[in-house]
PDB file of C-alpha atoms in Angstrom:
ATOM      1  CA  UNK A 433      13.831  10.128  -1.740  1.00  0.00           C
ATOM      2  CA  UNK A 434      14.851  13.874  -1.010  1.00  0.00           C
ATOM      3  CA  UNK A 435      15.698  14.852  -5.084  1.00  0.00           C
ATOM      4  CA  UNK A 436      12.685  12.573  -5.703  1.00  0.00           C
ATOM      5  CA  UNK A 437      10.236  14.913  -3.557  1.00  0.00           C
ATOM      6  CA  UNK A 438      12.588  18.045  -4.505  1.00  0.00           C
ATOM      7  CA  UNK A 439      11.993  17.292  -8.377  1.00  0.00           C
ATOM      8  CA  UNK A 440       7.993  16.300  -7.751  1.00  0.00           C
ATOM      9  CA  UNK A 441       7.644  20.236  -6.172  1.00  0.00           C
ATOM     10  CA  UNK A 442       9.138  21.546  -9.218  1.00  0.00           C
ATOM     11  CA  UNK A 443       7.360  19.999 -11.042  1.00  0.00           C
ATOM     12  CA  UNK A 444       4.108  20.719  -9.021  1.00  0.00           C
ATOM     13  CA  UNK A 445       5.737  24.627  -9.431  1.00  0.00           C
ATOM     14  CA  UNK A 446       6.131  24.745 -13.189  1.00  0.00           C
ATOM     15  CA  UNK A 447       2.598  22.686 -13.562  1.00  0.00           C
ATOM     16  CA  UNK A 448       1.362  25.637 -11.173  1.00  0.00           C
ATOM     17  CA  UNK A 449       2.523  28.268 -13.553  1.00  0.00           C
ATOM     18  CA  UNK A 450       1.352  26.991 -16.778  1.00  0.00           C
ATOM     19  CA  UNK A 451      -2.132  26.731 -15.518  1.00  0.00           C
ATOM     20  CA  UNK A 452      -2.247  30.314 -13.543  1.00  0.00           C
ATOM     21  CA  UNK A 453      -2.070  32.340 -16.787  1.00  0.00           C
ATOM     22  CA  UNK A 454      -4.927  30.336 -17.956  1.00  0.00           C
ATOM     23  CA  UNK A 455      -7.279  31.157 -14.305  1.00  0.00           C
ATOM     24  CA  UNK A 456      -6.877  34.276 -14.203  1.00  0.00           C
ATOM     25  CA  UNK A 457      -7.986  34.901 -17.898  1.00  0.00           C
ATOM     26  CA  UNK A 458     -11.054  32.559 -16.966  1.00  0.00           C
ATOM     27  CA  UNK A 459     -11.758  34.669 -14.041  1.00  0.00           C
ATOM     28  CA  UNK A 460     -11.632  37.751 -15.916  1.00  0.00           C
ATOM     29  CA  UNK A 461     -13.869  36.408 -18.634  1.00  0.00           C
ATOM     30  CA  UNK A 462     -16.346  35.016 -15.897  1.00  0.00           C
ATOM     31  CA  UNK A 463     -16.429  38.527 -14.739  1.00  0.00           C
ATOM     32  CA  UNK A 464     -17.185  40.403 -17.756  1.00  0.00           C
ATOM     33  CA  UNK A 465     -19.641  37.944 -18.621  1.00  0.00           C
ATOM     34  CA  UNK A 466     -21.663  38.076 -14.616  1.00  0.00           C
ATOM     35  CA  UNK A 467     -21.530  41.701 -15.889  1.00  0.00           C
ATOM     36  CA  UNK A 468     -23.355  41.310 -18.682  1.00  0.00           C
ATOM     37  CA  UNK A 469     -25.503  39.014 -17.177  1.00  0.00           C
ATOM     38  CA  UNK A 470     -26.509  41.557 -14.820  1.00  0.00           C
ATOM     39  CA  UNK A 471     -27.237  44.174 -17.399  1.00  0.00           C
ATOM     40  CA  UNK A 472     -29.214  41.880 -19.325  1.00  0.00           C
ATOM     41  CA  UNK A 473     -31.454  41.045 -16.131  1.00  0.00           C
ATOM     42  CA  UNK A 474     -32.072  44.638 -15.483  1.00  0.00           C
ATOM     43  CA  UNK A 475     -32.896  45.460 -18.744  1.00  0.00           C
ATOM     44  CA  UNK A 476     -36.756  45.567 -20.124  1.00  0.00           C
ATOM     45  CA  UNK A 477     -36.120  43.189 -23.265  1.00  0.00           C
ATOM     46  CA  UNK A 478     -38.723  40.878 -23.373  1.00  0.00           C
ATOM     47  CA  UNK A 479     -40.323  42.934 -26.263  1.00  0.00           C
ATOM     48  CA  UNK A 480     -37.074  44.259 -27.948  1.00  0.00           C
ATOM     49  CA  UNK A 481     -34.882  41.141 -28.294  1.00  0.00           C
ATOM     50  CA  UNK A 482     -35.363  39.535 -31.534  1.00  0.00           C
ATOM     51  CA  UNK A 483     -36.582  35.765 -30.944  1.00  0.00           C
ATOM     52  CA  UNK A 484     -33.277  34.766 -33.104  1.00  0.00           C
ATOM     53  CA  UNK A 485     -30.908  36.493 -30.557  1.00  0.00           C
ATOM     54  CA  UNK A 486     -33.085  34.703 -27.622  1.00  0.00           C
ATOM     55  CA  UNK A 487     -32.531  31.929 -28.976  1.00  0.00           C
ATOM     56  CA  UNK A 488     -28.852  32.067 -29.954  1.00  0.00           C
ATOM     57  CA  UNK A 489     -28.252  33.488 -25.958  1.00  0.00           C
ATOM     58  CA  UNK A 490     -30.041  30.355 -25.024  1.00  0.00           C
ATOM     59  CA  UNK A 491     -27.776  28.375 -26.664  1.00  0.00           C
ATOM     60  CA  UNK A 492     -24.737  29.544 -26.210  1.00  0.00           C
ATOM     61  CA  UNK A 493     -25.736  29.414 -22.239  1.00  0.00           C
ATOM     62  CA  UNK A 494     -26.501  25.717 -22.368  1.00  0.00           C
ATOM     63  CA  UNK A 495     -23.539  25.208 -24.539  1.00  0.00           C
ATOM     64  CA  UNK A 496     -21.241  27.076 -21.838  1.00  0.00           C
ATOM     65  CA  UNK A 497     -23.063  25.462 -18.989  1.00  0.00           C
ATOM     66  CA  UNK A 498     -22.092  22.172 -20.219  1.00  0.00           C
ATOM     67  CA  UNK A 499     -18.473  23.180 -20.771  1.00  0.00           C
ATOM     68  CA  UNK A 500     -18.010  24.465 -16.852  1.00  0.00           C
ATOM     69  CA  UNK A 501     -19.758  21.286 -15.797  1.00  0.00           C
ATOM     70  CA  UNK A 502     -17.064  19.127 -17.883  1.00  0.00           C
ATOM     71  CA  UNK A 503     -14.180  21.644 -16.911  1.00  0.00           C
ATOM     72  CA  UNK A 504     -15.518  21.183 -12.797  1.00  0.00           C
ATOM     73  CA  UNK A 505     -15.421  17.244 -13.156  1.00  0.00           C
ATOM     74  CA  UNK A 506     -11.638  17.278 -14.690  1.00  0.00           C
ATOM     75  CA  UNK A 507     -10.506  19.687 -11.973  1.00  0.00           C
ATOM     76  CA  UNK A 508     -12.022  17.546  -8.760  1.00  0.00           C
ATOM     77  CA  UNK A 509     -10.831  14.273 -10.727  1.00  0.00           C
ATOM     78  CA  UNK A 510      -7.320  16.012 -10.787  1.00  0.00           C
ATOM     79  CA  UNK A 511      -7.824  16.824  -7.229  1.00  0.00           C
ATOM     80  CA  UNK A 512      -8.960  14.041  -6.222  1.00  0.00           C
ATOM     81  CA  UNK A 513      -5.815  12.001  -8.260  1.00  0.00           C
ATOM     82  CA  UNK A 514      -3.814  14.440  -6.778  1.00  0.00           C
ATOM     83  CA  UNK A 515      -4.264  13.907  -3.083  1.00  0.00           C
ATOM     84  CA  UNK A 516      -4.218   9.978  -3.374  1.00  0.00           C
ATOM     85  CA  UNK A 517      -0.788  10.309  -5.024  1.00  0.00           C
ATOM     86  CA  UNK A 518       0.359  12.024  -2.110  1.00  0.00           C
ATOM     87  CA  UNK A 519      -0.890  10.111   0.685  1.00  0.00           C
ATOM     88  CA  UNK A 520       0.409   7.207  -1.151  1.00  0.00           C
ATOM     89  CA  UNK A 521       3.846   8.832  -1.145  1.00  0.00           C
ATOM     90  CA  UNK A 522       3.651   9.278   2.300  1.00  0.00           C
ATOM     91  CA  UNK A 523       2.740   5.834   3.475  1.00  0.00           C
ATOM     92  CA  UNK A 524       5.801   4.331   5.369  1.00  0.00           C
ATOM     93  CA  UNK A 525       6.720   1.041   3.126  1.00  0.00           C
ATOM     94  CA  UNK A 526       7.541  -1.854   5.213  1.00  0.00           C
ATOM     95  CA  UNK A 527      10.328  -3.063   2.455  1.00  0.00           C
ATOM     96  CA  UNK A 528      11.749   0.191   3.524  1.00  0.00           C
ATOM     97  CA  UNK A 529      12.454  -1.151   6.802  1.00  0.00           C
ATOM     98  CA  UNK A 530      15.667  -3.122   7.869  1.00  0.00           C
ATOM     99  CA  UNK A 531      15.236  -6.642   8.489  1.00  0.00           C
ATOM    100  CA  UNK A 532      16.837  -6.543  11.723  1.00  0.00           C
ATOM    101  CA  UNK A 533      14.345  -4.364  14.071  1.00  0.00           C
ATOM    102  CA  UNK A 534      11.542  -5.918  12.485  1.00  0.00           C
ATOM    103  CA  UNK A 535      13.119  -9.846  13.146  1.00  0.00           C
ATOM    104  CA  UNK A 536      13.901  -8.089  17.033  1.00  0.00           C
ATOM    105  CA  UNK A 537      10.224  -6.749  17.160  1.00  0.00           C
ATOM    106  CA  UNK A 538       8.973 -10.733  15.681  1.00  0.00           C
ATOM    107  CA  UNK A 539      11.051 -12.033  18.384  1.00  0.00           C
ATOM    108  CA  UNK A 540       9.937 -10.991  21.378  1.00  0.00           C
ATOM    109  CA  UNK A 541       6.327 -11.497  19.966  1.00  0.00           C
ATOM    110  CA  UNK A 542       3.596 -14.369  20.767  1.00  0.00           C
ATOM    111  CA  UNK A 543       2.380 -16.782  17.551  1.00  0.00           C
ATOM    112  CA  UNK A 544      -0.692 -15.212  17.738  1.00  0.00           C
ATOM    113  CA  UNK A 545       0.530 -11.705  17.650  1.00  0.00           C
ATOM    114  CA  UNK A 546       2.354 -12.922  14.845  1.00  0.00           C
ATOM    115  CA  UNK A 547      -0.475 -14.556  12.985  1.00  0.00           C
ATOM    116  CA  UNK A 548      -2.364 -11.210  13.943  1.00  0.00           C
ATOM    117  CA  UNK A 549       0.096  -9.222  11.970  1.00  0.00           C
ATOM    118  CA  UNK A 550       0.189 -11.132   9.121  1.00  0.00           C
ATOM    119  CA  UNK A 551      -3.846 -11.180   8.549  1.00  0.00           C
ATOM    120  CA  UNK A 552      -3.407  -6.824   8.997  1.00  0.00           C
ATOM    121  CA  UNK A 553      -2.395  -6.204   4.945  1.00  0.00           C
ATOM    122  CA  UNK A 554      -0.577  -7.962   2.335  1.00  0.00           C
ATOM    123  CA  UNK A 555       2.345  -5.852   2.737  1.00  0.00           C
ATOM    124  CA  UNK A 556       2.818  -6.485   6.222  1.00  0.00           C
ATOM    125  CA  UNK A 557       1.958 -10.427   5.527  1.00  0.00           C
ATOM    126  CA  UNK A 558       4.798  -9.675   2.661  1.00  0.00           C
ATOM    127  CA  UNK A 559       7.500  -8.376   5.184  1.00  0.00           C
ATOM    128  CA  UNK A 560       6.657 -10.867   7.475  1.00  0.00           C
ATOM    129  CA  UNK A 561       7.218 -14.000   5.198  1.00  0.00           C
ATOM    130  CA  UNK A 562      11.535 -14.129   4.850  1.00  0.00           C
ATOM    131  CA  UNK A 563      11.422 -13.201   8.325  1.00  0.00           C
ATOM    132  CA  UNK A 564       9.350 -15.585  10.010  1.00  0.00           C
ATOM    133  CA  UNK A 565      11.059 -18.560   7.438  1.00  0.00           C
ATOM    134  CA  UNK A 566      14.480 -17.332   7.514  1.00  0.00           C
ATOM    135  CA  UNK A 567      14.829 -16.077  11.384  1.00  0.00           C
ATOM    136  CA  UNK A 568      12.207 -16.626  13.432  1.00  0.00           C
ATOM    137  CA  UNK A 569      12.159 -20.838  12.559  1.00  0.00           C
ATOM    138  CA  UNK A 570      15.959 -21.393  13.037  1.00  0.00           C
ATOM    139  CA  UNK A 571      15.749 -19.566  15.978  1.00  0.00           C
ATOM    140  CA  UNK A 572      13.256 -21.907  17.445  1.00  0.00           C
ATOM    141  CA  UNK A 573      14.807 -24.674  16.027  1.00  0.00           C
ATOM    142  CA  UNK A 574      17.584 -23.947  18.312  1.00  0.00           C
ATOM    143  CA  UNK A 575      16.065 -23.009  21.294  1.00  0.00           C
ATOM    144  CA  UNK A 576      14.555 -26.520  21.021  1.00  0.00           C
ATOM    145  CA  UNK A 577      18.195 -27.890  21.328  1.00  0.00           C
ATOM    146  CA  UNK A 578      17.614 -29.990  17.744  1.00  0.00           C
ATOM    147  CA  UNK A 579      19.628 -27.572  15.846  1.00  0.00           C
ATOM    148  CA  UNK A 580      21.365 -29.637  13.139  1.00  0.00           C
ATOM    149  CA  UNK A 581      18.890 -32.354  13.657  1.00  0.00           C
ATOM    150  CA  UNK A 582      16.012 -31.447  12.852  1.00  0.00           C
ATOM    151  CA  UNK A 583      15.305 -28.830   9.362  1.00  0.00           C
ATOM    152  CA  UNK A 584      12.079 -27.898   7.724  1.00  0.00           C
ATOM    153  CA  UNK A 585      11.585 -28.269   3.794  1.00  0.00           C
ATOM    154  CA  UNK A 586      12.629 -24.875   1.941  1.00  0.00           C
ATOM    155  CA  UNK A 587       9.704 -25.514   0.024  1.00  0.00           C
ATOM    156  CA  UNK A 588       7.290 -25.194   2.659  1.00  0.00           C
ATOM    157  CA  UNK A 589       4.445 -22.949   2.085  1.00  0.00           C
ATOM    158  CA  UNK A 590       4.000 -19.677   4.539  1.00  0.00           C
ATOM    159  CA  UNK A 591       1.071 -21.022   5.673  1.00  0.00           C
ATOM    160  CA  UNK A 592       2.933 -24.466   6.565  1.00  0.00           C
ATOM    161  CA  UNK A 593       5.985 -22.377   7.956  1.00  0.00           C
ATOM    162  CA  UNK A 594       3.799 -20.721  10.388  1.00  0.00           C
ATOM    163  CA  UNK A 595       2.878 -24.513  11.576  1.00  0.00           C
ATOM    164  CA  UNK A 596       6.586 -25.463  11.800  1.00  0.00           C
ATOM    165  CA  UNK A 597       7.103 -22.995  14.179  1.00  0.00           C
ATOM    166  CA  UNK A 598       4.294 -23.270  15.774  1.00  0.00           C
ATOM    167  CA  UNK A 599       5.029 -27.163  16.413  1.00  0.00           C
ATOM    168  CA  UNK A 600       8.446 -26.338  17.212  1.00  0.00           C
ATOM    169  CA  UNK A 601       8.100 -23.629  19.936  1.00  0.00           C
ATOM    170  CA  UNK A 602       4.938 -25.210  21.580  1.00  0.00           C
ATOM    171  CA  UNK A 603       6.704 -28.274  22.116  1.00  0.00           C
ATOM    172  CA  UNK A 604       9.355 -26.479  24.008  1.00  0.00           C
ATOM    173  CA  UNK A 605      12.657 -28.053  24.698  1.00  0.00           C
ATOM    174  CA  UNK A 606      11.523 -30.986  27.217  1.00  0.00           C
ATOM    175  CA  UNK A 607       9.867 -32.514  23.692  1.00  0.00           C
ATOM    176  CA  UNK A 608      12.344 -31.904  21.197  1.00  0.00           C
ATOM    177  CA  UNK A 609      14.927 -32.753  23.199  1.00  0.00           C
ATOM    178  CA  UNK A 610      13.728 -36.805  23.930  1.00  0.00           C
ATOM    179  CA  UNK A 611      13.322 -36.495  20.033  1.00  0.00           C
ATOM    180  CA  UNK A 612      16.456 -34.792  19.477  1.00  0.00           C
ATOM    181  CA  UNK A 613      18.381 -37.786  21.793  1.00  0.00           C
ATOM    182  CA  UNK A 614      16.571 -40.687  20.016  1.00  0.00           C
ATOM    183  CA  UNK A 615      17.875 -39.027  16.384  1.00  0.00           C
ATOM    184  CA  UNK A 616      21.480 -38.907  17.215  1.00  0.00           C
ATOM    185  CA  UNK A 617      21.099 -42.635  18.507  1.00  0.00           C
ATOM    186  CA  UNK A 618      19.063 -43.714  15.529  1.00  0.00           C
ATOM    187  CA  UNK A 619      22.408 -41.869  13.617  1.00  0.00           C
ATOM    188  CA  UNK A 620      25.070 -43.317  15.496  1.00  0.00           C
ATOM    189  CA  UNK A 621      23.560 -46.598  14.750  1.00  0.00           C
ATOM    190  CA  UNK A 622      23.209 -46.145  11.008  1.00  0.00           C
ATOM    191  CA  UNK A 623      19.724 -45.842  10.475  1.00  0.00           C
ATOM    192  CA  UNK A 624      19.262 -42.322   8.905  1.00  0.00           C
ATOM    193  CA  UNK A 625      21.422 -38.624   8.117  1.00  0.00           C
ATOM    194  CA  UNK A 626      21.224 -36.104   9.750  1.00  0.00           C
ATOM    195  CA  UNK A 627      19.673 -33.189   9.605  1.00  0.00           C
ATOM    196  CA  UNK A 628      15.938 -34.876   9.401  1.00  0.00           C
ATOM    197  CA  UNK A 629      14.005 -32.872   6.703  1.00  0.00           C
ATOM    198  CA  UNK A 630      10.085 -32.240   7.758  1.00  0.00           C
ATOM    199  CA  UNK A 631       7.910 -31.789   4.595  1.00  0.00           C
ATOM    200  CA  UNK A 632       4.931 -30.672   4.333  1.00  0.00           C
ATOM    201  CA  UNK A 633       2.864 -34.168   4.760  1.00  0.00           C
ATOM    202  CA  UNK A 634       5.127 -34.354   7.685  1.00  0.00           C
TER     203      UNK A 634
END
């Protein structure tokens, strides 16, 4: 990130350069033409200016008027481009984060805090996703005590992951744990493999 910001300011510095030559022969044109401007104001010439000359004044005025107008639209568009570049730039990116203290901060926080921060922007819902399916649901899982009994379909939506969990640690470990019991027995006796797979009609 460093040599990428160090080679965007040179850049910025050469782009700087090539265009200062070009101002400051613009401002000195735009002065020697307010000069003559001014002369031309003070000047009795209503009767001593040929109506061609008027005429060709006028139009080279309208003609310049419209080139400054075009010439002040690219510059605030530039400007404008410019400064939305760089607060994008300067936006922290939540892939840029480590897994780990954001799976500490999901933790320690409430479903609803969770759901919450998933509804704030896509890439937060985006961070969030491997996270809540990969961490946060195995966790729980285990904290129920039905670790390898009980596993949730990898092909659950996000949407339906959030539900998993949310069945999972609101029915605490007094629930899971009679349904935990009557698995293994239902195993022992040969009536079905364990781990129990939950899809999504489940």
């Amino acid at each position: 990130r460093t040599m990428a910001a160090s080679a965007a300011a040179q850049m910025s510095a050469a782009i700087g350069w090539q265009l200062l030559p070009q101002v400051q022969a613009y401002r000195l044109k735009q002065a020697q033409v307010n000069s003559c401007i001014d002369q031309l104001l003070q000047m009795d010439t209503a009767a001593s200016m040929a109506p061609l000359m008027v005429a060709k004044v006028s139009r080279q005025f309208a003609a310049v008027s419209d080139l400054l107008a075009e010439l002040a639209e690219t510059i605030n568009s530039t400007i404008a481009l410019t400064r939305h570049r760089r607060t994008q730039a300067r936006r922290l990116h939540l892939t840029d984060i480590p897994a780990n203290p954001m799976s500490v901060i999901l933790s320690l926080s409430a479903l609803t805090t969770i759901a919450h921060l998933k509804s704030t922007a896509r890439p937060i819902r985006n961070a969030l996703r491997p996270i809540v399916r990969n961490i946060r649901l195995p966790k729980a899982i285990e904290v129920a005590g039905v670790g390898g009994v009980v596993q949730f379909d990898d092909q659950l939506s996000h949407g339906d992951v959030m539900k998993a969990m949310w069945v999972v640690e609101e029915g605490g470990e007094g629930g899971w744990g009679e349904v935990g019991d009557t698995l293994r027995v239902a195993k022992h006796c040969g009536n079905c493999q364990l781990p129990v797979t939950v899809g999504a009609g489940d």
